[in-house]
Tab-separated table of C-alpha atoms and ligand atoms in Angstrom:
chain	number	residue	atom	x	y	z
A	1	UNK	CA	0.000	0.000	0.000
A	2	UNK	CA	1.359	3.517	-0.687
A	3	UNK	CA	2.363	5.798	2.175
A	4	UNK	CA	-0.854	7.197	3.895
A	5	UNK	CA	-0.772	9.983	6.383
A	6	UNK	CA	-1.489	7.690	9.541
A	7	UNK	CA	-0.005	8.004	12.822
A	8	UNK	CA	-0.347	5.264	15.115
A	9	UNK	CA	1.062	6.525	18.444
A	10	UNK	CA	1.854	3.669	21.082
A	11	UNK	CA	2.234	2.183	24.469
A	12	UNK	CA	3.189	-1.470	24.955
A	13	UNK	CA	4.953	-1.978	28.298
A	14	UNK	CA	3.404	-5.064	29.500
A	15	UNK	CA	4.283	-7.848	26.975
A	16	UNK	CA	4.698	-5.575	24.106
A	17	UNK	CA	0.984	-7.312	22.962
A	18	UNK	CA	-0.471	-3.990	21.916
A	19	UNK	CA	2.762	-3.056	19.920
A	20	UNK	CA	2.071	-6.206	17.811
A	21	UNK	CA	-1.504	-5.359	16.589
A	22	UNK	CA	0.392	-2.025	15.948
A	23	UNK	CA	3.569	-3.480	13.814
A	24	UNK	CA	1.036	-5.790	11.876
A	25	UNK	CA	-0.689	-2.393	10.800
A	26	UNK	CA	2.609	-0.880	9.715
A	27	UNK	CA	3.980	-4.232	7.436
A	28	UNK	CA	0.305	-4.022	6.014
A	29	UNK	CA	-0.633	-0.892	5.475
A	30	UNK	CA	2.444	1.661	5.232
A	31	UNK	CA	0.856	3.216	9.176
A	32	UNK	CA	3.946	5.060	10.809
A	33	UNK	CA	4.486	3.875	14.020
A	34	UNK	CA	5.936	5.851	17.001
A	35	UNK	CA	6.567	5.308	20.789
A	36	UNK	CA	3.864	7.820	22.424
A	37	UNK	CA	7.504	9.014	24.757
A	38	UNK	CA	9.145	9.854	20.992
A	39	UNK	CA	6.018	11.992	19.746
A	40	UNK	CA	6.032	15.719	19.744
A	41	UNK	CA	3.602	18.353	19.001
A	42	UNK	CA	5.241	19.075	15.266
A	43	UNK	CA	5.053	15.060	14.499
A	44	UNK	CA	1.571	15.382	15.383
A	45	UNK	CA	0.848	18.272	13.346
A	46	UNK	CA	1.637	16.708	10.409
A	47	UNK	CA	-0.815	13.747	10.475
A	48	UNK	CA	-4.353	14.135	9.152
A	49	UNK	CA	-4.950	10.402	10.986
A	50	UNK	CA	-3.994	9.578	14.594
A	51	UNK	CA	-4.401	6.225	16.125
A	52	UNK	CA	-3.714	6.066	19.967
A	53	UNK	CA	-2.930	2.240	21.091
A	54	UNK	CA	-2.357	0.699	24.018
A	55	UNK	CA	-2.832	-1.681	26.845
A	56	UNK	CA	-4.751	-1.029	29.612
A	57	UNK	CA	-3.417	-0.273	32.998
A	58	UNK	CA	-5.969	0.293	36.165
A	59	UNK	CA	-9.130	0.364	34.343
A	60	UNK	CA	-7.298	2.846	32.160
A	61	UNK	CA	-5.479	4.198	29.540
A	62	UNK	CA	-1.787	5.225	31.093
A	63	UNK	CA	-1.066	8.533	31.759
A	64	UNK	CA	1.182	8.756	28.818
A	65	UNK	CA	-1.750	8.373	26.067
A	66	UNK	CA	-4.173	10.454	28.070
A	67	UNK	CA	-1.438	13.438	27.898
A	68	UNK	CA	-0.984	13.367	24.108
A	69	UNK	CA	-5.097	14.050	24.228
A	70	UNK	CA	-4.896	16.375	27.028
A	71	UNK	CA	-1.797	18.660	25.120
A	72	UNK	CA	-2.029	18.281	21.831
A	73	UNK	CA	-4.549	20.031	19.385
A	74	UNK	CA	-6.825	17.533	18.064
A	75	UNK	CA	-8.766	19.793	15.555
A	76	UNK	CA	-10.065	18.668	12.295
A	77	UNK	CA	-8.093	15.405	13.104
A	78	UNK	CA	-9.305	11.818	12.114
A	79	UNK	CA	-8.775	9.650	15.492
A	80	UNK	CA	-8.935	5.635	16.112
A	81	UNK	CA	-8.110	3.907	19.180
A	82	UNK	CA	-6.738	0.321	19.261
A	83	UNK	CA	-6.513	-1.409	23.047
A	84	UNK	CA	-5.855	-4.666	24.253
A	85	UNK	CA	-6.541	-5.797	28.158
A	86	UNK	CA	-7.349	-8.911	30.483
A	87	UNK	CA	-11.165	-8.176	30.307
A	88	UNK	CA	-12.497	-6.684	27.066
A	89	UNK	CA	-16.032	-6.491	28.816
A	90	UNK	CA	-15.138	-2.774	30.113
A	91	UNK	CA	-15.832	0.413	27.271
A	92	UNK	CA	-12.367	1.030	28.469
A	93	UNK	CA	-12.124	3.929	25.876
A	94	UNK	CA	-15.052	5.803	27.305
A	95	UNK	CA	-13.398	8.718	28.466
A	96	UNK	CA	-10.885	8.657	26.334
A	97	UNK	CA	-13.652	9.380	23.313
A	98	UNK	CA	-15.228	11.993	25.629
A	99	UNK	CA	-12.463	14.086	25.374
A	100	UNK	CA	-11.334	13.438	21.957
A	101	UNK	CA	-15.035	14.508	20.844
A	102	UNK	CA	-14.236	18.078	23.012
A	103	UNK	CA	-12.132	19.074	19.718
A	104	UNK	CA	-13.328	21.183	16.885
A	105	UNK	CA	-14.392	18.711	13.806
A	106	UNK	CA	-12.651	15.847	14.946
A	107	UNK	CA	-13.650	12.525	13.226
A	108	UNK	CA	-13.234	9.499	15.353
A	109	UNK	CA	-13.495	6.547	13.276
A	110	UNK	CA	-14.088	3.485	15.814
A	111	UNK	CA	-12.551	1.669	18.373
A	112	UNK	CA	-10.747	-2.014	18.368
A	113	UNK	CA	-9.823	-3.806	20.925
A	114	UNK	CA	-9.007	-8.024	22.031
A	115	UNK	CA	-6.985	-9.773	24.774
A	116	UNK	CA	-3.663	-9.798	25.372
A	117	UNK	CA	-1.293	-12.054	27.764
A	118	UNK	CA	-1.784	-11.094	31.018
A	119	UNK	CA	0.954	-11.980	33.968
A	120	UNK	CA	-0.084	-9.209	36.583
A	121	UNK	CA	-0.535	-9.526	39.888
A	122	UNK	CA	-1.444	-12.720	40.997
A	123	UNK	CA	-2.157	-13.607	37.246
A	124	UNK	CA	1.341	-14.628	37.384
A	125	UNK	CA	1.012	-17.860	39.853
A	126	UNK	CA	-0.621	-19.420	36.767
A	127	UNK	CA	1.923	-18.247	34.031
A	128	UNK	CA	-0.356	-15.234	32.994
A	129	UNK	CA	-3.785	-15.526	31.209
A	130	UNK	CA	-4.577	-15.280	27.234
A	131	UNK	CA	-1.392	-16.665	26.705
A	132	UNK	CA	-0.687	-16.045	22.549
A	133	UNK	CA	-2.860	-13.290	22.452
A	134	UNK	CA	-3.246	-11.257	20.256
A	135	UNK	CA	-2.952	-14.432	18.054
A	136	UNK	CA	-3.359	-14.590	14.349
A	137	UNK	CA	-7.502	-14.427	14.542
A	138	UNK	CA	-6.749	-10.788	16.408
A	139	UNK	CA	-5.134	-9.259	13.982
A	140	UNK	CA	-7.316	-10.786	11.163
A	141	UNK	CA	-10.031	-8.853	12.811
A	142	UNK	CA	-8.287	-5.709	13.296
A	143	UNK	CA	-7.270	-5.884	9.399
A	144	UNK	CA	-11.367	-5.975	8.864
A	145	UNK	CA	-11.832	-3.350	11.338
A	146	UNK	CA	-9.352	-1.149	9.324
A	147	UNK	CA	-10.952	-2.208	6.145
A	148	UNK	CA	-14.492	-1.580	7.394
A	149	UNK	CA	-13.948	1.263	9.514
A	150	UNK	CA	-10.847	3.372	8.572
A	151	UNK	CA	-9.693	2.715	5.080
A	152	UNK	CA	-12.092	4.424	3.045
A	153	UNK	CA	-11.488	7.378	5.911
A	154	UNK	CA	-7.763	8.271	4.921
A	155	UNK	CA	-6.942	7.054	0.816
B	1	FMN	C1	-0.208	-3.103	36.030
B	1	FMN	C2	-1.252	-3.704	35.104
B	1	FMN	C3	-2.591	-3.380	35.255
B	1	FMN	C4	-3.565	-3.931	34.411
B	1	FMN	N1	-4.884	-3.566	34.576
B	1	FMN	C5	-5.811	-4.086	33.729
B	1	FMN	C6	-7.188	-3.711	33.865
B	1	FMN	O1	-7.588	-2.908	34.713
B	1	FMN	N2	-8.083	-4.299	33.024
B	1	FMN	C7	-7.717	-5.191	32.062
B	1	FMN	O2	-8.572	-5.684	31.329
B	1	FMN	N3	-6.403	-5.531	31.883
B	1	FMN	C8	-5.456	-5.005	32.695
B	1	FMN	N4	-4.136	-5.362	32.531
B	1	FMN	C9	-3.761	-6.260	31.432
B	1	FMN	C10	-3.195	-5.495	30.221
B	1	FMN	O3	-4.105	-4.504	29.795
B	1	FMN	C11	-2.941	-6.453	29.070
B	1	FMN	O4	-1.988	-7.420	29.444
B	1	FMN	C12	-2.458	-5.706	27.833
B	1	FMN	O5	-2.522	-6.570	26.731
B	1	FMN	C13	-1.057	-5.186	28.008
B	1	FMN	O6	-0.664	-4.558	26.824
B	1	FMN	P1	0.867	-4.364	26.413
B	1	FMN	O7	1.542	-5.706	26.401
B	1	FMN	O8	0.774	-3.734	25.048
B	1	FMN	O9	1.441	-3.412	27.437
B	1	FMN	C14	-3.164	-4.842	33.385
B	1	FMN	C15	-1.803	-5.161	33.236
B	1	FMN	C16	-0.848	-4.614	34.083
B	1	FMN	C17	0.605	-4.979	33.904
């Protein structure tokens, strides 16, 4: 696929699960891909097409991801949100759209999210949970969410 003007903007400290939904978007579709502790308000400016990614920490996105929304101008911006977590029952992205819809003529496009291995907390007495996820049926489903949802958005 050519280059498209997509920024995915990430944070995978856990097993690096999130990061591979994330790295499967850039080998398929030409996405750049950046650390959300490399990104900087000119990077930003230069994307028509965010997508913030991440794992879920406390119920929550981390701090980290929440900042880039909280400082950075989101106007006129196209916005997706990949997450993956222990418990996919939560809308863990709630607030996160909230105040992504505060901006002037933002366009968020959808949300997708799946398991990923788990070894927190006690977790870890039984080798983690969701061992192999995401797995190869994740990111099939995230390429259909991109080609239902986000490609006819940004080519
Ligand atoms: C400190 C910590 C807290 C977590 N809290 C939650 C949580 O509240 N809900 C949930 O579903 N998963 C939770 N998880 C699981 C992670 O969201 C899950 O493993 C995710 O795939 C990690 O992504 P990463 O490998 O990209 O960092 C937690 C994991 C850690 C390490």
């Amino acid at each position: 696929m050519n280059k498209t003007n997509v920024l995915i903007i990430y944070y995978s400290t856990h097993h690096g699960n999130t990061l591979k939904l994330c790295q499967n978007l850039k080998d398929k579709y030409n996405f750049d891909l950046m650390d959300v502790k490399d990104v900087t308000h000119d990077i930003i400016r230069q994307y028509q097409t965010i997508c913030l990614a991440s794992g879920i920490y406390a119920f929550s996105f981390p701090k980290e991801i929440k900042d880039i929304v909280t400082n950075e101008n989101f106007n006129d911006k196209k916005v997706f949100i990949i997450y993956t977590c222990a418990t996919n029952y939560h809308h863990y992205d709630k607030s996160l759209i909230k105040q992504l819809l505060s901006f002037d003529n933002v366009n968020y496009l959808g949300t997708f999210s799946c398991l990923g291995f788990t070894t927190y907390g006690p977790l870890n007495l039984f080798k983690g949970i969701h061992k192999q996820r995401p797995n190869n049926d994740d990111i099939l489903n995230l390429f259909k969410f991109i080609e239902d949802k986000i490609i006819s958005h940004i080519i």
